[in-house]
Structure formats: structure tokens, C-alpha cells
Short mmCIF file of C-alpha atoms in Angstrom, two decimals:
data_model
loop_
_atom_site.label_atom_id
_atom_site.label_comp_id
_atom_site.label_asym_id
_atom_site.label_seq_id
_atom_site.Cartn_x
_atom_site.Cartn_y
_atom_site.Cartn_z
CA UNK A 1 -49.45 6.05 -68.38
CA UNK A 2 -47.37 9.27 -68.62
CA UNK A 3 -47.69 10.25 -64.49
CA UNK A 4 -46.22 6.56 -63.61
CA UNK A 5 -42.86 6.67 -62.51
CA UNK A 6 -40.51 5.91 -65.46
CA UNK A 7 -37.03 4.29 -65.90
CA UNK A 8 -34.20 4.74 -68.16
CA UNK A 9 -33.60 1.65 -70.14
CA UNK A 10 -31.05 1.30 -73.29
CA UNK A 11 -33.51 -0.40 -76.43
CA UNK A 12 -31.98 0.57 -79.32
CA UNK A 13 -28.16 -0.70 -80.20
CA UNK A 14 -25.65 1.64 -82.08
CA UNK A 15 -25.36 -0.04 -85.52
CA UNK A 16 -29.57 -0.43 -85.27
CA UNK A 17 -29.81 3.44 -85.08
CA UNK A 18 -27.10 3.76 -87.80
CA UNK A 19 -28.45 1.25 -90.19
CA UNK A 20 -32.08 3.68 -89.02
CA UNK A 21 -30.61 7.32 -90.09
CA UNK A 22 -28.63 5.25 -93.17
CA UNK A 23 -31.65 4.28 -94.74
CA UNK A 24 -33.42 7.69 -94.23
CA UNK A 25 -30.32 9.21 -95.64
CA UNK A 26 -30.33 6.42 -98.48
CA UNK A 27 -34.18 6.85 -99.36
CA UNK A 28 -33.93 10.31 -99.61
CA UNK A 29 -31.02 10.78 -101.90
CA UNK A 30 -32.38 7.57 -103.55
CA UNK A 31 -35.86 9.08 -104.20
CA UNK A 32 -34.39 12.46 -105.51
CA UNK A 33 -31.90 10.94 -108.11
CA UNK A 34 -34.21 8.11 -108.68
CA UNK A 35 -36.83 10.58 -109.69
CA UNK A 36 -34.81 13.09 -112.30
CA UNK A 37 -33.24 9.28 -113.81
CA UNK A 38 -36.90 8.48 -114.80
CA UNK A 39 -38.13 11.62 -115.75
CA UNK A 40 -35.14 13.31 -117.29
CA UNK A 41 -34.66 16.83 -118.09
CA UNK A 42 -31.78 19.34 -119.30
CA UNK A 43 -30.71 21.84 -117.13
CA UNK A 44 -26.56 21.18 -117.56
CA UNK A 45 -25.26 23.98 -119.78
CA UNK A 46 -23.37 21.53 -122.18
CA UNK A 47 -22.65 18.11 -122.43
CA UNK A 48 -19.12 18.16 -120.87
CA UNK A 49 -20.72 19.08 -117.58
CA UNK A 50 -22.18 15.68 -117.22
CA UNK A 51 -24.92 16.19 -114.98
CA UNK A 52 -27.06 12.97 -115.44
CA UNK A 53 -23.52 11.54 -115.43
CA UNK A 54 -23.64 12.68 -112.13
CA UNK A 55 -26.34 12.02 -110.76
CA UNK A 56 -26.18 8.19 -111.74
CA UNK A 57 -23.17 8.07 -109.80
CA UNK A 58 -25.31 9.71 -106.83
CA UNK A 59 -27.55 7.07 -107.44
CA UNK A 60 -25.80 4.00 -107.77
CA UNK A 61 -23.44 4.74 -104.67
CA UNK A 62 -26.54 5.62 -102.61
CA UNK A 63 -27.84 2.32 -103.22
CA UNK A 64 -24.75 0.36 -102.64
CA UNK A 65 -24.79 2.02 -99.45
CA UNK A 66 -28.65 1.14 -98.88
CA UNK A 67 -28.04 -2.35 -100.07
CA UNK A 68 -25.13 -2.87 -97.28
CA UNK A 69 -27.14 -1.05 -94.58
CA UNK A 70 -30.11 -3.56 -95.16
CA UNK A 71 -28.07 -6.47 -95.26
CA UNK A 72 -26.15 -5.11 -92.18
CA UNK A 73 -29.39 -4.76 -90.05
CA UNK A 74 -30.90 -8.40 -91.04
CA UNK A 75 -27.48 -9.99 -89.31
CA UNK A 76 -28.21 -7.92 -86.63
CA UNK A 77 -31.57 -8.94 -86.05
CA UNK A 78 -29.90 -12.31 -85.27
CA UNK A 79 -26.84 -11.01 -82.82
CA UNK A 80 -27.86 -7.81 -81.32
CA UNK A 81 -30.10 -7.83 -78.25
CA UNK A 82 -33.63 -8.91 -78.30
CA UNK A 83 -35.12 -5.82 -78.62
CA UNK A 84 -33.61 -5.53 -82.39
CA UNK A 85 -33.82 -9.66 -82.68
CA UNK A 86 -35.64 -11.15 -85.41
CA UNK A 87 -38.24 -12.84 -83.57
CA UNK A 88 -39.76 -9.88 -83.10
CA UNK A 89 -40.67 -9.28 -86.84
CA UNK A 90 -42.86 -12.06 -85.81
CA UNK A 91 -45.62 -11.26 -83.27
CA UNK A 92 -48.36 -13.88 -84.60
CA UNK A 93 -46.11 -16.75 -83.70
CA UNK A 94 -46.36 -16.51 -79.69
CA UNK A 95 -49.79 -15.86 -77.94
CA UNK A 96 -47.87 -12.96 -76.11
CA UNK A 97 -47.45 -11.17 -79.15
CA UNK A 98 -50.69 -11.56 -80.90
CA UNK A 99 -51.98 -10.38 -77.56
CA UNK A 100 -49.85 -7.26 -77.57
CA UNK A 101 -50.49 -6.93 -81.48
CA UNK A 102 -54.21 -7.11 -80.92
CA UNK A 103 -54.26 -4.42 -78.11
CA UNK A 104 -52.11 -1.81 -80.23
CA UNK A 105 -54.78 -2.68 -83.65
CA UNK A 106 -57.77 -1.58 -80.78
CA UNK A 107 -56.05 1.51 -80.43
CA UNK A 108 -55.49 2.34 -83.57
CA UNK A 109 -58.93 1.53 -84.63
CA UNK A 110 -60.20 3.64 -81.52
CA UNK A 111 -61.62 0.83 -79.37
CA UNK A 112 -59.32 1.36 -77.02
CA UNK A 113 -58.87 4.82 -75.11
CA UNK A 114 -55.33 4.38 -73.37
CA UNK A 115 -52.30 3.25 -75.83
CA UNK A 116 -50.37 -0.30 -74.78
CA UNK A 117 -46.87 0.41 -73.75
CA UNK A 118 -44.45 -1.22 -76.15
CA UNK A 119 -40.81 -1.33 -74.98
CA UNK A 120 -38.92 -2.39 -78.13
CA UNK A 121 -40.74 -2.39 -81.70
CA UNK A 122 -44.74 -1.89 -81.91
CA UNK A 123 -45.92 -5.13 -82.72
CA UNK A 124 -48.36 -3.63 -85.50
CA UNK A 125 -45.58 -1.85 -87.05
CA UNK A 126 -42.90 -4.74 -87.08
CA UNK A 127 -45.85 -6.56 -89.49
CA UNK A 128 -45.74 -3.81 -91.41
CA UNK A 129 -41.38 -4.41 -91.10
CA UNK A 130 -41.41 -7.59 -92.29
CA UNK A 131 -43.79 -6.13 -95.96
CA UNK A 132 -40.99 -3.21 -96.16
CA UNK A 133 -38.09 -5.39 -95.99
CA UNK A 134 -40.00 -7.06 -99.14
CA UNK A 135 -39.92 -4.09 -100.81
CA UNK A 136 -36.29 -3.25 -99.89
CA UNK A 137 -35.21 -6.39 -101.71
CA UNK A 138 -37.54 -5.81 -104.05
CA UNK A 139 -35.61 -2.58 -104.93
CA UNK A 140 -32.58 -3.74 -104.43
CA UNK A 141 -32.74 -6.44 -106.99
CA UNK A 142 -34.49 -4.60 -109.96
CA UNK A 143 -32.11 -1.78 -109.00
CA UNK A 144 -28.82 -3.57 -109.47
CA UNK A 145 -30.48 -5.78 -112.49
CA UNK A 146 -30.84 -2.54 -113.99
CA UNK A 147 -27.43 -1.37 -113.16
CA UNK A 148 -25.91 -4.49 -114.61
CA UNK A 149 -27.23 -4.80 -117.80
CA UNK A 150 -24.57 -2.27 -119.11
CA UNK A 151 -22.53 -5.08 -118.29
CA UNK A 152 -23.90 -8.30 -119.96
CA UNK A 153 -20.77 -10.59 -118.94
CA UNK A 154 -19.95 -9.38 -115.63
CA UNK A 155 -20.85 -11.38 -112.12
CA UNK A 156 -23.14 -9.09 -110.82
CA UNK A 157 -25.05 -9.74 -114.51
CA UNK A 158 -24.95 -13.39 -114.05
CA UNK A 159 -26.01 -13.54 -110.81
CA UNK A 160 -29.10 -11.50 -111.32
CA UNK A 161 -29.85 -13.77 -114.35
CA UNK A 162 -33.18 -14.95 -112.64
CA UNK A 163 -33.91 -11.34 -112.48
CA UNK A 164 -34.54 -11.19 -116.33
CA UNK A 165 -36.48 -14.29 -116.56
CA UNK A 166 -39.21 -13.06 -114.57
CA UNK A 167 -39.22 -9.04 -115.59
CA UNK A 168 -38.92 -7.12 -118.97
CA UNK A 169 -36.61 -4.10 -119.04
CA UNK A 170 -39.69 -2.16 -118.53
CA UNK A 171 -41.50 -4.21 -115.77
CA UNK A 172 -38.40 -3.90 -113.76
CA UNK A 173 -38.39 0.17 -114.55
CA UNK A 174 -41.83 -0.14 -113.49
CA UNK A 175 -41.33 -2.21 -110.80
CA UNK A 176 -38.49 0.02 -109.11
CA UNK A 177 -40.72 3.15 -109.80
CA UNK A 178 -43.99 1.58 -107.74
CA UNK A 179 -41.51 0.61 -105.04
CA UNK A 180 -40.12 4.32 -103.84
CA UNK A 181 -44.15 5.38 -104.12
CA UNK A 182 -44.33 2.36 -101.18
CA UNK A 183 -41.68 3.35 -99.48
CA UNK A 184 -42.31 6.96 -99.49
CA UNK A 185 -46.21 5.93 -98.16
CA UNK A 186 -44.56 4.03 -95.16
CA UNK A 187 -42.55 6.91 -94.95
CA UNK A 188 -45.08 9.30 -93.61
CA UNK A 189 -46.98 6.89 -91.78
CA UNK A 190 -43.79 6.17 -90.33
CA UNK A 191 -42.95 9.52 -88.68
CA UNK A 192 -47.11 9.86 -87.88
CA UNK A 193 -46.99 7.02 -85.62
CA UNK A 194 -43.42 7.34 -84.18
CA UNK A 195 -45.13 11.23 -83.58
CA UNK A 196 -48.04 9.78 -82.09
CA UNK A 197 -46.24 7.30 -79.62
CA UNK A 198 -43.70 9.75 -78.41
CA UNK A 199 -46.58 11.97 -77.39
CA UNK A 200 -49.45 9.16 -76.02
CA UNK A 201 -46.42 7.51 -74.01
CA UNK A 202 -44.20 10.04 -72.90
CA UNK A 203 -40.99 7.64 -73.58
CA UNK A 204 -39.00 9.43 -75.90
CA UNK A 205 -40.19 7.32 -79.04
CA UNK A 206 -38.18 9.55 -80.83
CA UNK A 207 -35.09 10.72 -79.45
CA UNK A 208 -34.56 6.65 -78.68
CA UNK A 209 -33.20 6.63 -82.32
CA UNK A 210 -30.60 8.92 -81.50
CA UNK A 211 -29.27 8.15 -77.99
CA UNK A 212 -31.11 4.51 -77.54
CA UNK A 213 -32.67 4.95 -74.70
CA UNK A 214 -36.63 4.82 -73.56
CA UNK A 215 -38.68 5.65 -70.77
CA UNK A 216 -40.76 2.75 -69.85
CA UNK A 217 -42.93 1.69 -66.48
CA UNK A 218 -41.15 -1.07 -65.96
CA UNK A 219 -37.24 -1.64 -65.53
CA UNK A 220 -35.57 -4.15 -68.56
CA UNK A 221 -32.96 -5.99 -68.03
#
């Protein structure tokens, strides 16, 4: 596939690629913080240094930020172009896309020798989308149901109310904690298979998420 002739074509839309390298930058911080706030340890020299202070407010801006980019990239998927459009979260609703979903799952399970050119998102990995965005929400809600409960009669409080109906104080704790070990396993399956595709198709897999663009056989519209 990599000696065909190749064209230019513009996939991925500016606030797609920001809401991208937001969430990377989101996890990350998210992941660190969120790990010394559940396993806690001294290394401030006093108390009026504030460190865990700190880092809360590392933490809780982080995901404010994470929450918005989320929410940002869902409208997105239902005004940006169709390459970021939500119907293609869903590849088992048209025959075209269980047909390109099928063809990418023999590849991966080394049926197939030569890898199926996929323009926009792989549709293996946009099934895989739709379980992280779960999880995202998932996070965000124990997350901020956790936040709020030093604040027992404020909105955010009440409107999480359903939040501590279904979950304990620790089941959400616990809950939160299994989530970043999910996200960090997509994580580095993530960056494997974006590896993997930028190499076995040649069409800057990649670099797309900085500048947009890919290198595909076929000229898109």
C-alpha cells in the first residue's frame, strides 16, 4: 500500500486535535496527582507549605479542564466534519462498517497479511472509543462526587445526588482508582497501534494529530 501514489487530505479538525493533546495533558497530570492523593506521603518540610494543598488544586483544575475537553469533543462529534462525526463511533450499524471493522480484526488477529487503509478513525479502535468515553464519565462523575462532598449543600452536591445512592464513599474511591488503571491500559495500546499504523500505512498516523492531515490512496473530499 505504501508504493501507491498518495494524496494530501485534511482528516483531523483543530479543536479534535486540541481536545486529543488536552486529554493526554489531562490524564497525565490527572494520573500523577491522582496517584500521591490516594497513597499519601510527607515530603513538605512543614505544614505551612501546603503541599497536598497543592496538589488537590493540581488535581481538581486538571479535571475541570478534562471534564470540558470531553464534553467539548462529544458536540463536536455532531458539527465537525464526518471524519470526527459521531456515526463513526458506530461501525456495526452499516454493513460498510462492519465490513471495514471485520477486515482491520483479521489483521490484527494475523489472518490477514496487508493492513486495510482507514482514512478517518480505525473502525476497531472507535469500538474501543465508545468503552473509553464510558470510563471518562465514569471518572468524571465519581471524581466531582468526591469533590463535592466537602460541600453537602452546594449545586454541584445536589446534582450528583444519584451519585451517592448507587456508591459508598469507598466504592467511588475505588471506583475512580480502577478507572486511571483502564485508562492508562488504553493508553499504551493506544500509542502501539497509532505506532503500528503510521508504519504499515505510510500516512502519517501520527503527525495527523498535529497538523491534520493524512496520506491516503484515494483523494477525500
Amino acid at each position: 500500500m505504501s508504493e501507491q501514489c498518495k494524496f494530501k487530505n485534511y482528516i483531523w479538525e483543530l479543536p479534535v486535535r486540541w481536545c486529543h493533546w488536552i486529554n493526554v495533558i489531562c490524564i497525565v497530570v490527572l494520573s500523577v496527582t491522582g496517584f500521591f492523593i490516594g497513597t499519601p506521603f510527607s515530603f513538605g518540610r512543614s505544614a505551612s507549605d501546603f503541599t497536598m494543598g497543592w496538589i488537590r488544586f493540581i488535581h481538581f483544575t486538571a479535571a475541570y479542564l478534562f471534564a470540558v475537553s470531553v464534553i467539548s469533543r462529544v458536540i463536536w462529534s455532531f458539527i465537525g466534519n464526518k471524519y470526527s462525526g459521531w456515526k463513526e463511533f458506530f461501525p456495526l450499524a452499516t454493513a460498510r462498517g462492519r465490513h471495514k471493522l471485520l477486515r482491520m480484526l483479521r489483521y490484527y488477529l494475523l489472518i490477514d497479511k496487508d493492513v486495510p487503509e482507514t482514512v478517518g478513525h480505525n473502525p476497531l479502535a472507535t469500538t474501543a472509543y465508545i468503552a473509553l468515553f464510558c470510563i471518562y464519565s465514569t471518572m468524571v462523575l465519581t471524581g466531582f462526587a468526591l469533590y463535592a462532598e466537602h460541600a453537602p449543600s452546594s449545586p454541584m452536591h445536589r446534582a450528583l445526588g444519584f451519585m451517592y445512592a448507587l456508591f459508598s464513599d469507598q466504592g467511588m474511591r475505588l471506583t475512580h482508582h480502577f478507572g486511571m488503571w483502564l485508562i492508562v491500559g488504553f493508553v499504551i495500546n493506544h500509542i502501539y497501534s497509532a505506532w503500528l499504523m503510521d508504519i504499515k500505512e505510510h500516512g502519517s498516523e501520527i503527525s495527523s494529530m498535529f497538523c491534520g492531515y493524512k496520506f491516503t490512496v484515494k483523494k477525500e473530499d
